[in-house]
XYZ file of C-alpha atoms in Angstrom:
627
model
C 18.517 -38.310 82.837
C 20.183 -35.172 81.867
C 20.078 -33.620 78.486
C 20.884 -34.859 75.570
C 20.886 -33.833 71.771
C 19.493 -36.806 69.659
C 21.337 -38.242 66.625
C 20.022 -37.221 63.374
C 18.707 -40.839 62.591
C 16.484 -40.732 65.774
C 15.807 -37.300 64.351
C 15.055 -38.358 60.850
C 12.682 -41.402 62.410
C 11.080 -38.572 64.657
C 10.064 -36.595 61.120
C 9.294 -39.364 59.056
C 6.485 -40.167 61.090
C 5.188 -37.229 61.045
C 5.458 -36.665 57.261
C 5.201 -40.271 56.184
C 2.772 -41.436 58.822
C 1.451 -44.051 55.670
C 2.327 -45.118 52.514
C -0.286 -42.804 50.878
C 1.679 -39.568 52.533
C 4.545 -40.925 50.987
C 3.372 -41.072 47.419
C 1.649 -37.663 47.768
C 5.014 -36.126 48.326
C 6.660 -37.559 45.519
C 4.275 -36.667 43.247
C 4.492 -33.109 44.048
C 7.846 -33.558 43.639
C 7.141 -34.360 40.131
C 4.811 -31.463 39.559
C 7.652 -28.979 40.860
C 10.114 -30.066 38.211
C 7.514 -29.281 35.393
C 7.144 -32.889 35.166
C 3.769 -33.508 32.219
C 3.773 -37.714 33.030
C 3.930 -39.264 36.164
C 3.870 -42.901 36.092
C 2.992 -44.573 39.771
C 3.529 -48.064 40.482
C 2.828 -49.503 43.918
C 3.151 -52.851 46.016
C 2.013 -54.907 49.019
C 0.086 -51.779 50.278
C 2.451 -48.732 49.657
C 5.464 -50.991 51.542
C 6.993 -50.703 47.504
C 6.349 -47.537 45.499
C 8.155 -46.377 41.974
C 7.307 -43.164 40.828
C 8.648 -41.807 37.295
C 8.843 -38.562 35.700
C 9.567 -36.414 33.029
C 10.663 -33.345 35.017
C 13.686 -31.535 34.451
C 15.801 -33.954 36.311
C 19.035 -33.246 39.051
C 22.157 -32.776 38.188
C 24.634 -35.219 39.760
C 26.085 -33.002 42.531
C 21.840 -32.599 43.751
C 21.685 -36.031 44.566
C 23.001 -36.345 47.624
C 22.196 -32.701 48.914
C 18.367 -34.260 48.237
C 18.439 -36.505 50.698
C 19.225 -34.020 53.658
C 17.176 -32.543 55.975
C 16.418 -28.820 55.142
C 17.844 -28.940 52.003
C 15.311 -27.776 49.194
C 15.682 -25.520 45.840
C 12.043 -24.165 46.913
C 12.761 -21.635 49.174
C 15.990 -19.639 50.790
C 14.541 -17.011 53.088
C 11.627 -17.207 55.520
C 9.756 -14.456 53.294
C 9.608 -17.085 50.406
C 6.859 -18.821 52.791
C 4.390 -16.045 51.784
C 4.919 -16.581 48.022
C 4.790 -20.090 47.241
C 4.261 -21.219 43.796
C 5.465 -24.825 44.822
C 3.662 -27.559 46.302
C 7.466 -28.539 48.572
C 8.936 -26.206 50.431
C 10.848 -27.681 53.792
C 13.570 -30.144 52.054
C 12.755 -32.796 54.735
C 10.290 -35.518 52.466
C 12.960 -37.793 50.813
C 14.939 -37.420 54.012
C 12.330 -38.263 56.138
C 11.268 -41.120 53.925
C 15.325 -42.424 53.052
C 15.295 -42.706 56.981
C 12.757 -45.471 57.348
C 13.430 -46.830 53.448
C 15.816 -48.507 51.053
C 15.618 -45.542 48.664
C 16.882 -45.469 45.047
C 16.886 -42.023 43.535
C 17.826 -42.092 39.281
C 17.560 -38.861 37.492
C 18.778 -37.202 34.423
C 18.812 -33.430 33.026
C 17.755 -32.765 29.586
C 21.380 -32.161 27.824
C 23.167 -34.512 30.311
C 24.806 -37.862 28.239
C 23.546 -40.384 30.990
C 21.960 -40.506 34.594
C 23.341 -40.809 37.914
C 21.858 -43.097 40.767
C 22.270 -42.476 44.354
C 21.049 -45.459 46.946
C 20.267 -44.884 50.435
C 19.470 -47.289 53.129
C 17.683 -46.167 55.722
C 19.869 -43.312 55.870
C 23.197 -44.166 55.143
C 24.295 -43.326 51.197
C 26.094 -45.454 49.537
C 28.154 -43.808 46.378
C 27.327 -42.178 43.171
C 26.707 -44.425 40.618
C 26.556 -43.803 36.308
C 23.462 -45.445 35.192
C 21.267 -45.403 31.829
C 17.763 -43.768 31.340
C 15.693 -40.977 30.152
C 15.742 -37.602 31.049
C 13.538 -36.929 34.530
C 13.561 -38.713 37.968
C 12.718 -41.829 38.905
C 12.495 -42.995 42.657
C 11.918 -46.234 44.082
C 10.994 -46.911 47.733
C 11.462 -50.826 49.213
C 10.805 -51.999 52.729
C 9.369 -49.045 53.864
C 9.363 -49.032 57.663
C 11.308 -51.712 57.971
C 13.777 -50.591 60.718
C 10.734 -49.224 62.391
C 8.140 -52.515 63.733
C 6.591 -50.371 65.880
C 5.228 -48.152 63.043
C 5.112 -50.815 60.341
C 2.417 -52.763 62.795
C -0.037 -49.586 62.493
C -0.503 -50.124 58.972
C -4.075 -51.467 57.927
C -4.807 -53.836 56.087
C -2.728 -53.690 51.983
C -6.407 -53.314 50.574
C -6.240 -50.542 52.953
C -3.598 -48.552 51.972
C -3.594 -49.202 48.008
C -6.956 -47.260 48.578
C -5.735 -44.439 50.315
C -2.958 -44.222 47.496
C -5.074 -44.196 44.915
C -7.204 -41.849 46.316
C -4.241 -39.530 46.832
C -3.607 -40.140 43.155
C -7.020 -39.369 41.802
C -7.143 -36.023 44.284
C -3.556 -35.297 42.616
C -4.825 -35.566 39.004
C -7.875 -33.574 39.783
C -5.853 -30.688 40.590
C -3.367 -30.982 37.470
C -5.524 -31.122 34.896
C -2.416 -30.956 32.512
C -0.448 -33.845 33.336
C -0.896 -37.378 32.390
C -0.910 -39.906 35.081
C -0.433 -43.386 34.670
C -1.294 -45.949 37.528
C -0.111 -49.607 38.162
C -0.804 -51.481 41.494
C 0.599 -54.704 41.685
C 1.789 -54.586 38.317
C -1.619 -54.121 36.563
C -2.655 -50.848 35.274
C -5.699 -49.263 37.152
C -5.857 -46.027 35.745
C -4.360 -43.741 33.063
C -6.007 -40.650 32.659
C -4.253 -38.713 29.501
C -3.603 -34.626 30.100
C -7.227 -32.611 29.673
C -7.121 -28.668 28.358
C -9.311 -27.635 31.444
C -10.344 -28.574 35.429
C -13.856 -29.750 34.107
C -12.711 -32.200 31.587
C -10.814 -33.611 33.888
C -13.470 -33.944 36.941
C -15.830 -35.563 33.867
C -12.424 -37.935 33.565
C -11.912 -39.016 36.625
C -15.444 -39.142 38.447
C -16.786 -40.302 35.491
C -20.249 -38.167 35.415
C -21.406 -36.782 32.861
C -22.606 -33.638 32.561
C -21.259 -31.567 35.462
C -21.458 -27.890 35.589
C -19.308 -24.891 36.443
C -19.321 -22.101 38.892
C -17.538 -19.376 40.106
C -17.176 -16.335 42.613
C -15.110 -13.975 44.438
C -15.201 -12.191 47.330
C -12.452 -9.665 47.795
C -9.248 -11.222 47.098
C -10.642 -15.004 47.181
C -11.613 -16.647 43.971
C -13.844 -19.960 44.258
C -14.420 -22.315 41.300
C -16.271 -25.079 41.108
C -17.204 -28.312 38.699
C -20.144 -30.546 40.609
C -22.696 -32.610 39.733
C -26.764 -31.413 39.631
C -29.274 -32.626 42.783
C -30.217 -35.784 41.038
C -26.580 -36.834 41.650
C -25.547 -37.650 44.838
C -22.875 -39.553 47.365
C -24.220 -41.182 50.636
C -20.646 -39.900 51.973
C -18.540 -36.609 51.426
C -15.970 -38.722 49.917
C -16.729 -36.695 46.629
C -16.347 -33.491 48.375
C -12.887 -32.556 46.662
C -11.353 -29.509 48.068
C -8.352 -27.299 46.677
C -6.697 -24.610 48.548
C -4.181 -22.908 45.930
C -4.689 -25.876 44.197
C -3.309 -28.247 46.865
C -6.015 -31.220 48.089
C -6.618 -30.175 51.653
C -9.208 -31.459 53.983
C -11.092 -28.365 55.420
C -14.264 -28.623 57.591
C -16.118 -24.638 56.976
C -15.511 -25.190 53.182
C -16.756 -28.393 52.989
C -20.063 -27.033 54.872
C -19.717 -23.950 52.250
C -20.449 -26.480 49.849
C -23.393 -28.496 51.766
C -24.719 -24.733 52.286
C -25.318 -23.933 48.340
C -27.219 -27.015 48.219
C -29.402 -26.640 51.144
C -32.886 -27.411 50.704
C -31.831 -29.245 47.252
C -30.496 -32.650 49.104
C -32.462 -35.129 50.970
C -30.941 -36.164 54.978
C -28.400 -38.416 54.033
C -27.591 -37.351 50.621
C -24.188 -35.344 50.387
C -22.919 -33.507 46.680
C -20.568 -34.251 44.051
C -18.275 -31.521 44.011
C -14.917 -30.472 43.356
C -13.975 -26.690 44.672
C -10.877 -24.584 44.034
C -10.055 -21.963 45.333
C -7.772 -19.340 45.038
C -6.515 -16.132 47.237
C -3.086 -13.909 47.318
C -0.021 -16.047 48.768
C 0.525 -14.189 51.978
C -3.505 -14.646 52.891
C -2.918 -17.959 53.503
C -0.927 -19.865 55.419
C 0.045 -23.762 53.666
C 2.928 -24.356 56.568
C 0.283 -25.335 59.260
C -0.049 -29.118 59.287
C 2.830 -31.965 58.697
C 1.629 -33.491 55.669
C 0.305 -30.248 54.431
C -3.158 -31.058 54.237
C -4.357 -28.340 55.804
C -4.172 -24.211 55.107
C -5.562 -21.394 57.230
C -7.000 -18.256 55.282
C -6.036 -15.180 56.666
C -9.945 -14.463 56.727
C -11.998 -17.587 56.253
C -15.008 -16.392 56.145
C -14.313 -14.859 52.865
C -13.540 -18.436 51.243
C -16.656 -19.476 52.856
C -18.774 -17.141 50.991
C -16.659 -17.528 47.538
C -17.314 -21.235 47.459
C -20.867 -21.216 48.849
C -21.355 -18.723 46.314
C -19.773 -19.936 43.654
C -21.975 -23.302 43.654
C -25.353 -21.693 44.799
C -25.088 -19.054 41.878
C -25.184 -21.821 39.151
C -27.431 -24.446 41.264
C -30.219 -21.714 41.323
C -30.329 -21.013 37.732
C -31.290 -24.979 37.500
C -28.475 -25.558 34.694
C -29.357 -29.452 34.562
C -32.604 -28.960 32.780
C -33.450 -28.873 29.517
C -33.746 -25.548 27.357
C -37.602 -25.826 27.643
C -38.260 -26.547 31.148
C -36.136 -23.588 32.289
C -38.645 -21.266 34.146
C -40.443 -17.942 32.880
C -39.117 -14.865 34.384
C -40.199 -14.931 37.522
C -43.340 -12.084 38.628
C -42.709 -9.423 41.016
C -44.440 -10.534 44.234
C -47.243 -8.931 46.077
C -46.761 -7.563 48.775
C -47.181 -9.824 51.717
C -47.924 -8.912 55.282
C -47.766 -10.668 58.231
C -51.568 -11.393 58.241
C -51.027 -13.302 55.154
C -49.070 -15.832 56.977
C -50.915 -16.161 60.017
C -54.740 -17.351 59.848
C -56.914 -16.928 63.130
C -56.440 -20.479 63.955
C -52.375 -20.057 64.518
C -51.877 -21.762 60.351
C -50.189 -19.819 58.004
C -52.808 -18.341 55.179
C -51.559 -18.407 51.583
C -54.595 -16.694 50.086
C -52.165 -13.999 48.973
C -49.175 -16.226 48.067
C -50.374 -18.881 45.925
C -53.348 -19.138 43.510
C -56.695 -19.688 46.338
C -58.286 -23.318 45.646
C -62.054 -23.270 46.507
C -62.838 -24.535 49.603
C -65.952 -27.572 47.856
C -62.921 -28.664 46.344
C -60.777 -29.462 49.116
C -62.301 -32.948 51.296
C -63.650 -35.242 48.498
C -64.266 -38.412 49.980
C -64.952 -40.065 46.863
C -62.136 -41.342 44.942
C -64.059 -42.787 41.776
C -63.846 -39.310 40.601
C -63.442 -39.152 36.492
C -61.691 -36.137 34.632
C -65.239 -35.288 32.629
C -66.188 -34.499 36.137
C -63.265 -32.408 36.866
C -63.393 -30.474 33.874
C -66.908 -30.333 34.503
C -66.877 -29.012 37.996
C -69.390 -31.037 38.874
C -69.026 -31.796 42.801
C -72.394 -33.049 43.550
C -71.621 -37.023 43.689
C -74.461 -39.000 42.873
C -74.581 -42.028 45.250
C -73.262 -44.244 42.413
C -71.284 -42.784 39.473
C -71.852 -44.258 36.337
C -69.864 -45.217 33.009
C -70.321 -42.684 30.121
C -72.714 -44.181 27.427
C -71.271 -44.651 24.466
C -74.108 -44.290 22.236
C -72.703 -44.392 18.396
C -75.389 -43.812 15.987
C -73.598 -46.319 12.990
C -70.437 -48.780 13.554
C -68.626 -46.107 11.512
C -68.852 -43.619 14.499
C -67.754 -45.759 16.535
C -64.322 -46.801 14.525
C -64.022 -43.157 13.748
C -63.931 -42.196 17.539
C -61.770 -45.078 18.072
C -59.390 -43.750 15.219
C -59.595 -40.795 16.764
C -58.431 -41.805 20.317
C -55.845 -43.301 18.955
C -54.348 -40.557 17.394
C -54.348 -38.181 19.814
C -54.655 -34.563 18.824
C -52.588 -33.399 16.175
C -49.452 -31.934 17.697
C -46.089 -29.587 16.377
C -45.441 -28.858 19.452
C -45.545 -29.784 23.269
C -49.191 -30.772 24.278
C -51.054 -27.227 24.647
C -52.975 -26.990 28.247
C -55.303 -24.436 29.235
C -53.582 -21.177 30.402
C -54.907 -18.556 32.190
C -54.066 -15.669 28.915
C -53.340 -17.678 25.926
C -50.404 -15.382 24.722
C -48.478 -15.697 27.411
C -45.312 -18.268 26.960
C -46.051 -21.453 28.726
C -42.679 -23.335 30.584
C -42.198 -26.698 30.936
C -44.854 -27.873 33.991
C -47.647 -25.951 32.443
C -46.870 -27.297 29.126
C -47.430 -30.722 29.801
C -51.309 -32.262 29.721
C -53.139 -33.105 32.429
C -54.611 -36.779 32.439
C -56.088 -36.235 35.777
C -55.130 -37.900 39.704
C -53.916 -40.858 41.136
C -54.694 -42.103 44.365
C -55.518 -38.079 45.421
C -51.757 -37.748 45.827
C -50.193 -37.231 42.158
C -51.101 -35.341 39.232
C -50.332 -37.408 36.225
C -49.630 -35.360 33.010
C -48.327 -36.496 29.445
C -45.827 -34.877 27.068
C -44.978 -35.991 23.658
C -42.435 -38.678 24.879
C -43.341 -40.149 28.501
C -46.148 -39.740 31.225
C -45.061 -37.383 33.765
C -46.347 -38.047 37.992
C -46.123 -34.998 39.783
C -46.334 -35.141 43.758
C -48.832 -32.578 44.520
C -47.617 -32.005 48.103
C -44.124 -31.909 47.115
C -44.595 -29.694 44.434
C -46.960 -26.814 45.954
C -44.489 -27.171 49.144
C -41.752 -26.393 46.826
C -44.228 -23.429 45.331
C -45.076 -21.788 48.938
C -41.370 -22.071 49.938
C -39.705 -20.186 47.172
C -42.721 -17.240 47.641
C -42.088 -16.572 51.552
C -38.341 -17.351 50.946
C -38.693 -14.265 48.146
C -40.899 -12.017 50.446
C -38.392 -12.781 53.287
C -35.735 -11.799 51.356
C -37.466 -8.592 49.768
C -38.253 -7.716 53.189
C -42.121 -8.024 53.051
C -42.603 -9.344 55.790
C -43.872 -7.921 59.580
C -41.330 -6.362 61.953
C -41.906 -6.392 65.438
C -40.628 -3.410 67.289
C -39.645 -4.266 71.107
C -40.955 -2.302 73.764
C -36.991 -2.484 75.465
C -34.325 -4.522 73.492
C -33.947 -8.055 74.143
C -30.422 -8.716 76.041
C -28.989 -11.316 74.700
C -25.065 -12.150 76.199
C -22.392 -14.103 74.371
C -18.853 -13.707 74.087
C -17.130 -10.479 73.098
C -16.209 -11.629 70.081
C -19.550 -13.030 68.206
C -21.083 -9.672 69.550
C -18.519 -7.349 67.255
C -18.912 -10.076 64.983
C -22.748 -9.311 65.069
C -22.365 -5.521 64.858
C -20.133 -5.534 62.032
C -22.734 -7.555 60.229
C -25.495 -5.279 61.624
C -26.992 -3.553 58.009
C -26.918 -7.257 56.585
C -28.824 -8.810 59.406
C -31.306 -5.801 59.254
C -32.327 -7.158 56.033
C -33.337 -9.896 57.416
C -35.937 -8.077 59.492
C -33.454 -8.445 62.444
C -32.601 -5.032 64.140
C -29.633 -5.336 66.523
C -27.344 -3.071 68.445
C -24.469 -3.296 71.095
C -25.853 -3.200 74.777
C -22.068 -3.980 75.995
C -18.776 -5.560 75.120
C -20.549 -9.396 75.885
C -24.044 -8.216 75.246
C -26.284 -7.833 72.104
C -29.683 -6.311 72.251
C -32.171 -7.101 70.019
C -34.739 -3.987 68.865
C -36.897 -5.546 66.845
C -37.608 -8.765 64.790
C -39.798 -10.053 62.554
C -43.097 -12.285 63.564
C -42.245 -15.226 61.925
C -39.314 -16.013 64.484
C -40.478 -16.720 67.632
C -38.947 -14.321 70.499
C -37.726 -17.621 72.531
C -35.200 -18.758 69.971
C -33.387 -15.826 68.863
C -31.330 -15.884 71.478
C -29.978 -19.366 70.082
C -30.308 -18.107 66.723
C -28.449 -15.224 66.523
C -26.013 -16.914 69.447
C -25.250 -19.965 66.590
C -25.598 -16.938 63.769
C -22.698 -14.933 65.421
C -20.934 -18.530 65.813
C -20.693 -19.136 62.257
C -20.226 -15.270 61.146
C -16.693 -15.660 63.127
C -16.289 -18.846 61.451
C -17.722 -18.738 58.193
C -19.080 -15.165 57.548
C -22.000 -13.745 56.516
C -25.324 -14.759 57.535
C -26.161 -18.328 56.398
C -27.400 -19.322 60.191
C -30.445 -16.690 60.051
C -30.748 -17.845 56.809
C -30.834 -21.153 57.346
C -33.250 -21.092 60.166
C -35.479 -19.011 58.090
C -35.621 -21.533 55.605
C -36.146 -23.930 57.725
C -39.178 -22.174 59.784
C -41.019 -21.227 55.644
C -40.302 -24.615 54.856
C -42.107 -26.350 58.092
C -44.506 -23.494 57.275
C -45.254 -24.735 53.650
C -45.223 -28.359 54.548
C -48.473 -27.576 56.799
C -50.124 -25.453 55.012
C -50.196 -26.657 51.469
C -52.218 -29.117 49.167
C -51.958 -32.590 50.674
C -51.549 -36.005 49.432
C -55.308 -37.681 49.993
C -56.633 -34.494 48.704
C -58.645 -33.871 45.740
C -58.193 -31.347 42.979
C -59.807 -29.753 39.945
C -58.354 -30.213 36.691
C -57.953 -26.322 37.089
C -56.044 -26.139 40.085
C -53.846 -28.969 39.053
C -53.180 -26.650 36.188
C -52.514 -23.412 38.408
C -50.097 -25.107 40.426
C -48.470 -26.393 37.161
C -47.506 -22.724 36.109
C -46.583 -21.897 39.151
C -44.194 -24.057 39.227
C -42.587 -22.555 36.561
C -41.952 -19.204 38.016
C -39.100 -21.161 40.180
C -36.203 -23.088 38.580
C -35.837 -25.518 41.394
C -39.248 -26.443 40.935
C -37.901 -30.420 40.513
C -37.423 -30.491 44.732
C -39.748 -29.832 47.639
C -37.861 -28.097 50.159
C -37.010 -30.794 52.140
C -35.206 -32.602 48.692
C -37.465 -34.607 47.604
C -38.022 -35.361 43.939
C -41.084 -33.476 43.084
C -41.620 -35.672 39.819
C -41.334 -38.758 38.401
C -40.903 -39.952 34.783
C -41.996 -43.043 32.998
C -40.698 -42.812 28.960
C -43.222 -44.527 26.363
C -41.012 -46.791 25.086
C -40.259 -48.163 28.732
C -44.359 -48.408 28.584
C -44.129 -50.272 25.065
C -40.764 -52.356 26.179
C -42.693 -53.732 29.285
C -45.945 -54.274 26.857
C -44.133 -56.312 24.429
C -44.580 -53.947 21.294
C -41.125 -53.490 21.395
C -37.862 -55.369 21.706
């Protein structure tokens, strides 16, 4: 067959399935449509699965001579040179949408100017135009798309199912809201109104409107000429998908795989396996540093350096998550202690186990393998560890009937209280934060401390808890660089591609305060100098190979990182109290106020809730005292 030049409507049929390849595309572009005329309501209506779609706005409107030049390929008031690409401040550029979309539609375009007596209508079916017509209606643009696909079966067959596709539309509606906080979008499918969210005066107000979570907090950070922000929801609320992973790229929803693990990163040891974050992340970088024209329904952007917008968003999300934003005024932790310093014996005992006599407050070693679980607080408080072979009750021995009721009064009671219930501290001046505020009652089962506060009884899981403790104080000595560095007697040779390795180098001071001392041995070799003992010598060569991996694609060092982590938080698990263990009221007390040196104190390492609460008047609902 020789060469031939196709006919524009096998041309037009050829780009509407790449721009429209569903009804959802379809709607996505017409909205944006909207939003480039200045339009502040947008009022969707959709049938039968996207196959019928109406959208209305209040935008400025065409002027009758526009109409037809709209529904040509190429034609567009967005741009007129190829420099305009690099300084977009529209969401359409190419002028080939309602083309596209008239090609495989019966399309009826109405619109009106502001000043203009009445509006003109243009009809196209699939592709041909039929003539200008004088209609009524208000100023702005309405457009309404029938039988879409029609004239292509083969296309129309790939559909799923109209449940399907009113979905995906709506989910391209809420991401399109999200990102215009200012406009008010109205939402029929199938003629009955599904959602109307009115205009909000900020991006958080409308993330509270639309996800419907309340509260949700706020972050931001920049790195070089990219600006992250973020609204998200605090560990306690979670997704089992990354569905509400919500991802702006100059404010356009894009679907981008190193941001979206940006955002898993800041919550890293917060999240349990399974569990993904609430999150909605914007973020923002000069026009020509990113490049929107890359994919056919624009839902994807490349950043002229990506690891940059890795480290804004990560950053922007981790910065608030540390500073534990979701908890009350009074359980927000004392300033935290300098540490000690910590050497490398204090993490490795003779018998291979790490040794925390130096990290966290020593528990005496009678007090660590009680057998005997009929243990009573007198005895705790008493330190008395010599079990008798039975244990018996307290006497009560009441001199008068009086004494008796008075103790009983008493009891009931409770101490007299103006404040949250007072525990022993270790210097009475010194503020006391939320853990060490509440009272101990004593154990259950060896496995949780159970405290009180004014309001509710509070389980704490020990393990959990002085995991979480241990974690924070090697992840702090790590960081501070406290830790032992191995010197090599000749530098490990490690080879990977050219590329990670002047990745590596570039990164070199950073990674050297990780106790990681590198240096080029070669263009496709990295030698390693020295490193520190925690990190055993027969995985840095994966390490640093998956480190340099990420740098290229994400920047900075979040793989060493991340492995570290992992290695203190294994470390911790092992090492600390257990559940089936015993404690003294006094050590359930030390590891109460150490808990509030760290913010994220309410999650072991691994994500686990570290406490659980029970609220008196759930106690006095379930008792029947109240109603």
């Amino acid at each position: 067959m020789s060469i031939q030049v196709l006919s524009p409507e096998v041309v037009d049929q050829i780009a509407a399935g790449e721009v429209v390849e569903r009804p959802a595309h379809l709607v996505k572009e017409l909205v944006e449509n909207s939003i480039d005329a200045g339009a502040t309501r947008v009022h969707v209506e959709f049938f039968d699965g996207g196959r019928i779609v109406k959208v209305i706005d209040n935008g400025k409107g065409m002027s009758p001579e526009d109409l037809p030049k709209a529904l040509e390929r190429f034609a567009t008031s967005k741009i007129s040179k190829t420099d305009d690409l690099w300084k977009l401040r529209t969401f359409g550029f190419r002028g080939e949408a309602l083309a596209s979309i008239a090609a495989v539609s019966k399309l009826t375009l109405t619109s009106r100017r502001e000043g203009d007596e009445q509006a003109h209508q243009l009809v196209s079916e699939y592709g041909k135009k039929r003539d200008l017509d004088k209609v009524g209606g208000s100023q702005g643009t309405t457009i309404l798309i029938e039988n879409l696909f029609e004239n292509t079966p083969a296309r129309l067959k790939f559909l799923k199912s109209d449940a399907a596709e009113n979905t995906a539309i709506k989910t391209t509606l809420k991401a399109m809201a999200l990102s215009h906080f200012d406009v008010e979008f109205r939402i029929q499918e199938n003629g009955k109104l599904v959602s109307f969210w009115p205009a909000c005066k900020s991006r958080k107000d409308r993330v509270e409107q639309i996800l419907e979570i309340k509260p949700l907090f706020e972050g931001e950070a920049s790195r070089e000429n990219v600006k992250a922000y973020a609204v998200f929801a605090d560990p306690h609320n979670v997704a089992k998908t990354a569905k509400n992973i919500w991802l702006f790229a100059q404010n356009r929803w894009i679907q981008d795989r190193s941001i979206q693990a940006a955002v898993n990163e800041a919550y890293r040891n917060l999240l349990m396996h399974g569990e993904y974050p609430i999150a909605v992340v914007w973020v923002e970088t000069d026009p020509d540093c990113v490049d929107v024209n890359i994919h056919p329904t624009k839902s994807q952007v490349k950043f002229q350096d990506s690891s940059l917008a890795f480290r804004a968003v990560a950053g922007a999300l981790r910065g608030t998550l540390e500073k534990a934003p979701w908890l009350p005024q009074e359980q927000r932790p004392q300033p935290l202690a300098p540490l000690a310093d910590v050497s490398a014996a204090d993490y490795t005992s003779t018998q291979g186990l790490p040794n925390f006599a130096n990290v966290v407050p020593a528990m005496p070693k009678e007090n660590l393998a009680f057998e005997d679980t009929s243990l009573t607080v007198t005895q705790f408080q008493k330190k008395d560890f010599n079990f008798p072979s039975t244990v018996q009750q307290p006497k009560m021995d009441y001199k008068t009937l009086a004494d008796a009721a008075a103790s009983r009064e008493t009891f009931q009671q409770g101490p007299a209280m103006s404040g949250p219930p007072a525990t022993v501290s270790a210097n009475p001046e010194e503020p006391r934060g939320y853990w060490s505020s509440l009272e101990v009652l004593g154990q259950a089962n060896l496995t949780y401390i159970v405290t009180q506060a004014r309001d509710k009884i509070v389980f704490v899981d020990q393990h959990a808890a002085h995991e979480r403790v241990v974690f924070e104080k090697l992840m702090s000595a790590w960081k501070g660089g406290k830790v032992d560095v191995q010197d090599f007697l000749f530098p490990l040779a490690i080879d990977m591609s050219p590329e990670k390795v002047e990745a590596l180098v570039a990164l070199a001071s950073e990674i050297e305060r990780l106790g990681v001392f590198i240096e080029a041995l070669g263009p496709g070799t990295i030698g390693v100098k020295a490193a520190p003992l925690m990190i055993k010598e027969s995985i840095l060569s994966s390490v640093l190979d998956k480190m340099a991996s990420e740098i290229v694609e994400q920047g900075g060092s979040y793989s060493l990182e991340r492995v570290v982590g992992d290695i203190c938080a294994t470390m911790a698990c092992h090492s600390v109290v257990r559940a089936g263990q015993a404690l003294g009221l006094e050590q359930m007390k030390s590891l109460l106020r150490d808990m509030d040196m760290f913010p994220l104190s309410s999650f072991c390492p691994h994500g686990r809730p570290v406490s659980v609460e029970y609220p008196f008047f759930k106690l006095e609902k379930d008792f029947g005292r109240i109603v």
